[in-house]
């Protein structure tokens, strides 16, 4: 099960396998709640290219990451 907010209408919805129903923020915001953030694959690669360009500018072309990818959260 999951809750999701529709960015077009601003309303919350409850997803339970094959059914979807309207909900409100009081059902969503509980001490047990957690947040998942997804980034589209094509945007992730675009972000990495942008991040690598910034790193190259700041470290004068040296590889400060030792070949590892970096994500800022």
mmCIF file of N, CA, C and O in Angstrom:
data_model
loop_
_atom_site.group_PDB
_atom_site.id
_atom_site.type_symbol
_atom_site.label_atom_id
_atom_site.label_comp_id
_atom_site.label_asym_id
_atom_site.label_seq_id
_atom_site.Cartn_x
_atom_site.Cartn_y
_atom_site.Cartn_z
ATOM 1 N N UNK A 1 0.847 -1.185 0.000
ATOM 2 C CA UNK A 1 0.000 0.000 0.000
ATOM 3 C C UNK A 1 0.884 1.237 0.000
ATOM 4 O O UNK A 1 2.020 1.210 0.442
ATOM 5 N N UNK A 2 0.335 2.339 -0.478
ATOM 6 C CA UNK A 2 1.090 3.591 -0.524
ATOM 7 C C UNK A 2 0.128 4.761 -0.655
ATOM 8 O O UNK A 2 -1.006 4.613 -1.115
ATOM 9 N N UNK A 3 0.597 5.914 -0.235
ATOM 10 C CA UNK A 3 -0.114 7.166 -0.447
ATOM 11 C C UNK A 3 0.662 7.985 -1.465
ATOM 12 O O UNK A 3 1.897 7.946 -1.498
ATOM 13 N N UNK A 4 -0.050 8.714 -2.280
ATOM 14 C CA UNK A 4 0.596 9.580 -3.255
ATOM 15 C C UNK A 4 -0.200 10.847 -3.426
ATOM 16 O O UNK A 4 -1.422 10.850 -3.302
ATOM 17 N N UNK A 5 0.510 11.920 -3.701
ATOM 18 C CA UNK A 5 -0.143 13.213 -3.921
ATOM 19 C C UNK A 5 -0.081 13.541 -5.406
ATOM 20 O O UNK A 5 0.983 13.506 -6.012
ATOM 21 N N UNK A 6 -1.216 13.853 -5.963
ATOM 22 C CA UNK A 6 -1.301 14.210 -7.368
ATOM 23 C C UNK A 6 -0.834 15.649 -7.528
ATOM 24 O O UNK A 6 -1.398 16.563 -6.926
ATOM 25 N N UNK A 7 0.212 15.860 -8.325
ATOM 26 C CA UNK A 7 0.751 17.213 -8.460
ATOM 27 C C UNK A 7 -0.174 18.135 -9.241
ATOM 28 O O UNK A 7 -0.064 19.348 -9.144
ATOM 29 N N UNK A 8 -1.101 17.577 -10.018
ATOM 30 C CA UNK A 8 -2.024 18.408 -10.788
ATOM 31 C C UNK A 8 -3.183 18.937 -9.952
ATOM 32 O O UNK A 8 -3.535 20.104 -10.054
ATOM 33 N N UNK A 9 -3.794 18.068 -9.129
ATOM 34 C CA UNK A 9 -4.941 18.527 -8.344
ATOM 35 C C UNK A 9 -4.592 18.760 -6.867
ATOM 36 O O UNK A 9 -5.418 19.250 -6.104
ATOM 37 N N UNK A 10 -3.380 18.378 -6.436
ATOM 38 C CA UNK A 10 -2.943 18.628 -5.058
ATOM 39 C C UNK A 10 -3.580 17.710 -4.020
ATOM 40 O O UNK A 10 -3.355 17.878 -2.833
ATOM 41 N N UNK A 11 -4.360 16.725 -4.463
ATOM 42 C CA UNK A 11 -5.050 15.829 -3.527
ATOM 43 C C UNK A 11 -4.232 14.571 -3.274
ATOM 44 O O UNK A 11 -3.437 14.144 -4.097
ATOM 45 N N UNK A 12 -4.451 13.953 -2.094
ATOM 46 C CA UNK A 12 -3.790 12.719 -1.700
ATOM 47 C C UNK A 12 -4.651 11.526 -2.086
ATOM 48 O O UNK A 12 -5.874 11.581 -2.014
ATOM 49 N N UNK A 13 -3.986 10.422 -2.476
ATOM 50 C CA UNK A 13 -4.673 9.199 -2.847
ATOM 51 C C UNK A 13 -4.015 8.017 -2.147
ATOM 52 O O UNK A 13 -2.808 8.021 -1.894
ATOM 53 N N UNK A 14 -4.836 7.008 -1.843
ATOM 54 C CA UNK A 14 -4.373 5.787 -1.206
ATOM 55 C C UNK A 14 -4.396 4.677 -2.246
ATOM 56 O O UNK A 14 -5.425 4.411 -2.852
ATOM 57 N N UNK A 15 -3.257 4.027 -2.465
ATOM 58 C CA UNK A 15 -3.122 2.951 -3.448
ATOM 59 C C UNK A 15 -2.990 1.631 -2.716
ATOM 60 O O UNK A 15 -2.101 1.465 -1.888
ATOM 61 N N UNK A 16 -3.892 0.701 -3.011
ATOM 62 C CA UNK A 16 -3.871 -0.617 -2.366
ATOM 63 C C UNK A 16 -4.077 -1.684 -3.436
ATOM 64 O O UNK A 16 -5.203 -2.007 -3.799
ATOM 65 N N UNK A 17 -2.979 -2.212 -3.947
ATOM 66 C CA UNK A 17 -2.991 -3.213 -5.010
ATOM 67 C C UNK A 17 -3.840 -2.764 -6.203
ATOM 68 O O UNK A 17 -3.392 -1.966 -6.992
ATOM 69 N N UNK A 18 -5.063 -3.233 -6.329
ATOM 70 C CA UNK A 18 -5.864 -2.923 -7.518
ATOM 71 C C UNK A 18 -6.863 -1.790 -7.316
ATOM 72 O O UNK A 18 -7.649 -1.503 -8.203
ATOM 73 N N UNK A 19 -6.848 -1.123 -6.156
ATOM 74 C CA UNK A 19 -7.804 -0.033 -5.940
ATOM 75 C C UNK A 19 -7.093 1.257 -5.527
ATOM 76 O O UNK A 19 -6.006 1.237 -4.950
ATOM 77 N N UNK A 20 -7.733 2.367 -5.870
ATOM 78 C CA UNK A 20 -7.249 3.695 -5.510
ATOM 79 C C UNK A 20 -8.410 4.468 -4.928
ATOM 80 O O UNK A 20 -9.514 4.442 -5.463
ATOM 81 N N UNK A 21 -8.182 5.142 -3.797
ATOM 82 C CA UNK A 21 -9.245 5.952 -3.207
ATOM 83 C C UNK A 21 -8.668 7.280 -2.720
ATOM 84 O O UNK A 21 -7.470 7.402 -2.482
ATOM 85 N N UNK A 22 -9.538 8.275 -2.599
ATOM 86 C CA UNK A 22 -9.123 9.578 -2.095
ATOM 87 C C UNK A 22 -8.725 9.469 -0.631
ATOM 88 O O UNK A 22 -9.227 8.613 0.100
ATOM 89 N N UNK A 23 -7.831 10.329 -0.210
ATOM 90 C CA UNK A 23 -7.393 10.346 1.177
ATOM 91 C C UNK A 23 -7.157 11.798 1.578
ATOM 92 O O UNK A 23 -7.395 12.709 0.800
ATOM 93 N N UNK A 24 -6.695 12.009 2.802
ATOM 94 C CA UNK A 24 -6.329 13.360 3.226
ATOM 95 C C UNK A 24 -4.981 13.314 3.937
ATOM 96 O O UNK A 24 -4.468 12.255 4.274
ATOM 97 N N UNK A 25 -4.392 14.467 4.163
ATOM 98 C CA UNK A 25 -3.034 14.526 4.705
ATOM 99 C C UNK A 25 -2.926 13.956 6.118
ATOM 100 O O UNK A 25 -1.859 13.499 6.518
ATOM 101 N N UNK A 26 -4.019 13.920 6.885
ATOM 102 C CA UNK A 26 -3.950 13.370 8.245
ATOM 103 C C UNK A 26 -3.701 11.867 8.224
ATOM 104 O O UNK A 26 -3.112 11.321 9.146
ATOM 105 N N UNK A 27 -4.123 11.186 7.162
ATOM 106 C CA UNK A 27 -3.851 9.759 7.026
ATOM 107 C C UNK A 27 -2.413 9.504 6.586
ATOM 108 O O UNK A 27 -1.833 8.468 6.892
ATOM 109 N N UNK A 28 -1.847 10.459 5.876
ATOM 110 C CA UNK A 28 -0.518 10.300 5.299
ATOM 111 C C UNK A 28 0.574 10.633 6.304
ATOM 112 O O UNK A 28 1.564 9.924 6.429
ATOM 113 N N UNK A 29 0.427 11.711 7.020
ATOM 114 C CA UNK A 29 1.465 12.218 7.930
ATOM 115 C C UNK A 29 1.331 11.577 9.300
ATOM 116 O O UNK A 29 0.624 12.082 10.174
ATOM 117 N N UNK A 30 2.011 10.445 9.482
ATOM 118 C CA UNK A 30 2.002 9.725 10.749
ATOM 119 C C UNK A 30 3.446 9.443 11.161
ATOM 120 O O UNK A 30 4.359 9.555 10.340
ATOM 121 N N UNK A 31 3.682 9.061 12.415
ATOM 122 C CA UNK A 31 5.050 8.734 12.831
ATOM 123 C C UNK A 31 5.655 7.556 12.057
ATOM 124 O O UNK A 31 6.867 7.425 11.985
ATOM 125 N N UNK A 32 4.831 6.707 11.473
ATOM 126 C CA UNK A 32 5.330 5.557 10.726
ATOM 127 C C UNK A 32 5.620 5.882 9.258
ATOM 128 O O UNK A 32 6.116 5.039 8.525
ATOM 129 N N UNK A 33 5.342 7.093 8.824
ATOM 130 C CA UNK A 33 5.494 7.458 7.412
ATOM 131 C C UNK A 33 6.962 7.593 7.025
ATOM 132 O O UNK A 33 7.806 7.951 7.837
ATOM 133 N N UNK A 34 7.252 7.272 5.790
ATOM 134 C CA UNK A 34 8.572 7.517 5.222
ATOM 135 C C UNK A 34 8.399 7.937 3.772
ATOM 136 O O UNK A 34 7.343 7.752 3.178
ATOM 137 N N UNK A 35 9.426 8.504 3.212
ATOM 138 C CA UNK A 35 9.348 9.104 1.895
ATOM 139 C C UNK A 35 10.278 8.389 0.930
ATOM 140 O O UNK A 35 11.440 8.149 1.252
ATOM 141 N N UNK A 36 9.767 8.047 -0.236
ATOM 142 C CA UNK A 36 10.583 7.498 -1.316
ATOM 143 C C UNK A 36 10.666 8.548 -2.407
ATOM 144 O O UNK A 36 9.667 9.151 -2.778
ATOM 145 N N UNK A 37 11.858 8.760 -2.918
ATOM 146 C CA UNK A 37 12.057 9.724 -3.992
ATOM 147 C C UNK A 37 12.627 8.975 -5.180
ATOM 148 O O UNK A 37 13.625 8.261 -5.056
ATOM 149 N N UNK A 38 11.989 9.122 -6.304
ATOM 150 C CA UNK A 38 12.437 8.464 -7.528
ATOM 151 C C UNK A 38 12.932 9.516 -8.503
ATOM 152 O O UNK A 38 12.379 10.597 -8.602
ATOM 153 N N UNK A 39 13.982 9.180 -9.222
ATOM 154 C CA UNK A 39 14.520 10.058 -10.252
ATOM 155 C C UNK A 39 14.547 9.265 -11.550
ATOM 156 O O UNK A 39 15.119 8.166 -11.592
ATOM 157 N N UNK A 40 13.923 9.799 -12.585
ATOM 158 C CA UNK A 40 13.899 9.107 -13.868
ATOM 159 C C UNK A 40 15.309 8.807 -14.344
ATOM 160 O O UNK A 40 16.224 9.606 -14.160
ATOM 161 N N UNK A 41 15.496 7.662 -14.957
ATOM 162 C CA UNK A 41 16.809 7.223 -15.405
ATOM 163 C C UNK A 41 17.476 8.250 -16.325
ATOM 164 O O UNK A 41 18.651 8.547 -16.178
ATOM 165 N N UNK A 42 16.725 8.800 -17.276
ATOM 166 C CA UNK A 42 17.326 9.769 -18.192
ATOM 167 C C UNK A 42 17.738 11.043 -17.457
ATOM 168 O O UNK A 42 18.761 11.640 -17.768
ATOM 169 N N UNK A 43 16.994 11.459 -16.457
ATOM 170 C CA UNK A 43 17.366 12.638 -15.682
ATOM 171 C C UNK A 43 18.549 12.344 -14.766
ATOM 172 O O UNK A 43 19.376 13.210 -14.521
ATOM 173 N N UNK A 44 18.672 11.112 -14.271
ATOM 174 C CA UNK A 44 19.792 10.722 -13.423
ATOM 175 C C UNK A 44 21.099 10.852 -14.195
ATOM 176 O O UNK A 44 22.066 11.431 -13.709
ATOM 177 N N UNK A 45 21.132 10.354 -15.432
ATOM 178 C CA UNK A 45 22.346 10.451 -16.238
ATOM 179 C C UNK A 45 22.659 11.901 -16.578
ATOM 180 O O UNK A 45 23.825 12.297 -16.604
ATOM 181 N N UNK A 46 21.640 12.697 -16.820
ATOM 182 C CA UNK A 46 21.830 14.120 -17.073
ATOM 183 C C UNK A 46 22.440 14.796 -15.836
ATOM 184 O O UNK A 46 23.355 15.598 -15.940
ATOM 185 N N UNK A 47 21.953 14.428 -14.649
ATOM 186 C CA UNK A 47 22.480 14.967 -13.394
ATOM 187 C C UNK A 47 23.946 14.581 -13.224
ATOM 188 O O UNK A 47 24.774 15.395 -12.848
ATOM 189 N N UNK A 48 24.287 13.320 -13.510
ATOM 190 C CA UNK A 48 25.673 12.872 -13.360
ATOM 191 C C UNK A 48 26.603 13.649 -14.278
ATOM 192 O O UNK A 48 27.696 14.043 -13.870
ATOM 193 N N UNK A 49 26.193 13.877 -15.511
ATOM 194 C CA UNK A 49 27.026 14.630 -16.446
ATOM 195 C C UNK A 49 27.235 16.054 -15.940
ATOM 196 O O UNK A 49 28.327 16.584 -15.981
ATOM 197 N N UNK A 50 26.182 16.673 -15.440
ATOM 198 C CA UNK A 50 26.261 18.027 -14.891
ATOM 199 C C UNK A 50 27.169 18.051 -13.677
ATOM 200 O O UNK A 50 28.005 18.933 -13.522
ATOM 201 N N UNK A 51 27.046 17.042 -12.804
ATOM 202 C CA UNK A 51 27.847 16.973 -11.585
ATOM 203 C C UNK A 51 29.324 16.782 -11.928
ATOM 204 O O UNK A 51 30.194 17.390 -11.325
ATOM 205 N N UNK A 52 29.630 15.939 -12.917
ATOM 206 C CA UNK A 52 31.013 15.707 -13.319
ATOM 207 C C UNK A 52 31.634 16.974 -13.890
ATOM 208 O O UNK A 52 32.797 17.268 -13.650
ATOM 209 N N UNK A 53 30.855 17.744 -14.650
ATOM 210 C CA UNK A 53 31.357 19.002 -15.206
ATOM 211 C C UNK A 53 31.707 19.977 -14.098
ATOM 212 O O UNK A 53 32.735 20.639 -14.144
ATOM 213 N N UNK A 54 30.868 20.048 -13.080
ATOM 214 C CA UNK A 54 31.129 20.941 -11.952
ATOM 215 C C UNK A 54 32.376 20.515 -11.204
ATOM 216 O O UNK A 54 33.188 21.338 -10.806
ATOM 217 N N UNK A 55 32.547 19.201 -11.014
ATOM 218 C CA UNK A 55 33.730 18.693 -10.313
ATOM 219 C C UNK A 55 34.996 19.034 -11.088
ATOM 220 O O UNK A 55 35.997 19.433 -10.507
ATOM 221 N N UNK A 56 34.966 18.873 -12.396
ATOM 222 C CA UNK A 56 36.141 19.151 -13.211
ATOM 223 C C UNK A 56 36.534 20.617 -13.101
ATOM 224 O O UNK A 56 37.712 20.942 -13.056
ATOM 225 N N UNK A 57 35.556 21.505 -13.025
ATOM 226 C CA UNK A 57 35.844 22.928 -12.889
ATOM 227 C C UNK A 57 36.465 23.244 -11.535
ATOM 228 O O UNK A 57 37.368 24.054 -11.428
ATOM 229 N N UNK A 58 35.989 22.584 -10.480
ATOM 230 C CA UNK A 58 36.441 22.930 -9.135
ATOM 231 C C UNK A 58 37.762 22.277 -8.748
ATOM 232 O O UNK A 58 38.477 22.788 -7.913
ATOM 233 N N UNK A 59 38.100 21.139 -9.357
ATOM 234 C CA UNK A 59 39.361 20.468 -8.996
ATOM 235 C C UNK A 59 40.363 20.492 -10.151
ATOM 236 O O UNK A 59 41.298 19.715 -10.185
ATOM 237 N N UNK A 60 40.176 21.362 -11.091
ATOM 238 C CA UNK A 60 41.111 21.545 -12.209
ATOM 239 C C UNK A 60 41.410 20.249 -12.951
ATOM 240 O O UNK A 60 42.564 19.942 -13.247
ATOM 241 N N UNK A 61 40.398 19.463 -13.207
ATOM 242 C CA UNK A 61 40.544 18.261 -14.005
ATOM 243 C C UNK A 61 40.998 17.038 -13.240
ATOM 244 O O UNK A 61 41.050 15.963 -13.800
ATOM 245 N N UNK A 62 41.354 17.137 -11.959
ATOM 246 C CA UNK A 62 41.755 15.962 -11.201
ATOM 247 C C UNK A 62 40.529 15.171 -10.785
ATOM 248 O O UNK A 62 39.492 15.726 -10.480
ATOM 249 N N UNK A 63 40.646 13.848 -10.733
ATOM 250 C CA UNK A 63 39.541 12.989 -10.349
ATOM 251 C C UNK A 63 39.517 12.833 -8.838
ATOM 252 O O UNK A 63 40.221 12.023 -8.276
ATOM 253 N N UNK A 64 38.684 13.627 -8.176
ATOM 254 C CA UNK A 64 38.605 13.567 -6.716
ATOM 255 C C UNK A 64 37.685 12.454 -6.238
ATOM 256 O O UNK A 64 37.603 12.171 -5.046
ATOM 257 N N UNK A 65 36.953 11.789 -7.163
ATOM 258 C CA UNK A 65 35.993 10.757 -6.783
ATOM 259 C C UNK A 65 36.589 9.353 -6.850
ATOM 260 O O UNK A 65 35.944 8.386 -6.515
ATOM 261 N N UNK A 66 37.811 9.194 -7.348
ATOM 262 C CA UNK A 66 38.431 7.880 -7.499
ATOM 263 C C UNK A 66 37.546 6.922 -8.286
ATOM 264 O O UNK A 66 37.416 5.755 -7.949
ATOM 265 N N UNK A 67 36.902 7.410 -9.331
ATOM 266 C CA UNK A 67 36.088 6.567 -10.188
ATOM 267 C C UNK A 67 34.699 6.254 -9.658
ATOM 268 O O UNK A 67 33.968 5.516 -10.266
ATOM 269 N N UNK A 68 34.308 6.792 -8.521
ATOM 270 C CA UNK A 68 32.986 6.503 -7.954
ATOM 271 C C UNK A 68 32.006 7.604 -8.336
ATOM 272 O O UNK A 68 32.367 8.766 -8.439
ATOM 273 N N UNK A 69 30.734 7.189 -8.523
ATOM 274 C CA UNK A 69 29.666 8.149 -8.807
ATOM 275 C C UNK A 69 29.198 8.769 -7.512
ATOM 276 O O UNK A 69 29.193 8.116 -6.478
ATOM 277 N N UNK A 70 28.752 10.005 -7.561
ATOM 278 C CA UNK A 70 28.336 10.715 -6.355
ATOM 279 C C UNK A 70 26.925 11.271 -6.575
ATOM 280 O O UNK A 70 26.641 11.825 -7.611
ATOM 281 N N UNK A 71 26.062 11.120 -5.570
ATOM 282 C CA UNK A 71 24.746 11.732 -5.572
ATOM 283 C C UNK A 71 24.588 12.543 -4.304
ATOM 284 O O UNK A 71 24.910 12.047 -3.222
ATOM 285 N N UNK A 72 24.115 13.766 -4.408
ATOM 286 C CA UNK A 72 23.829 14.582 -3.244
ATOM 287 C C UNK A 72 22.353 14.457 -2.911
ATOM 288 O O UNK A 72 21.511 14.641 -3.756
ATOM 289 N N UNK A 73 22.043 14.113 -1.692
ATOM 290 C CA UNK A 73 20.648 13.958 -1.274
ATOM 291 C C UNK A 73 20.291 15.031 -0.294
ATOM 292 O O UNK A 73 21.032 15.479 0.476
#
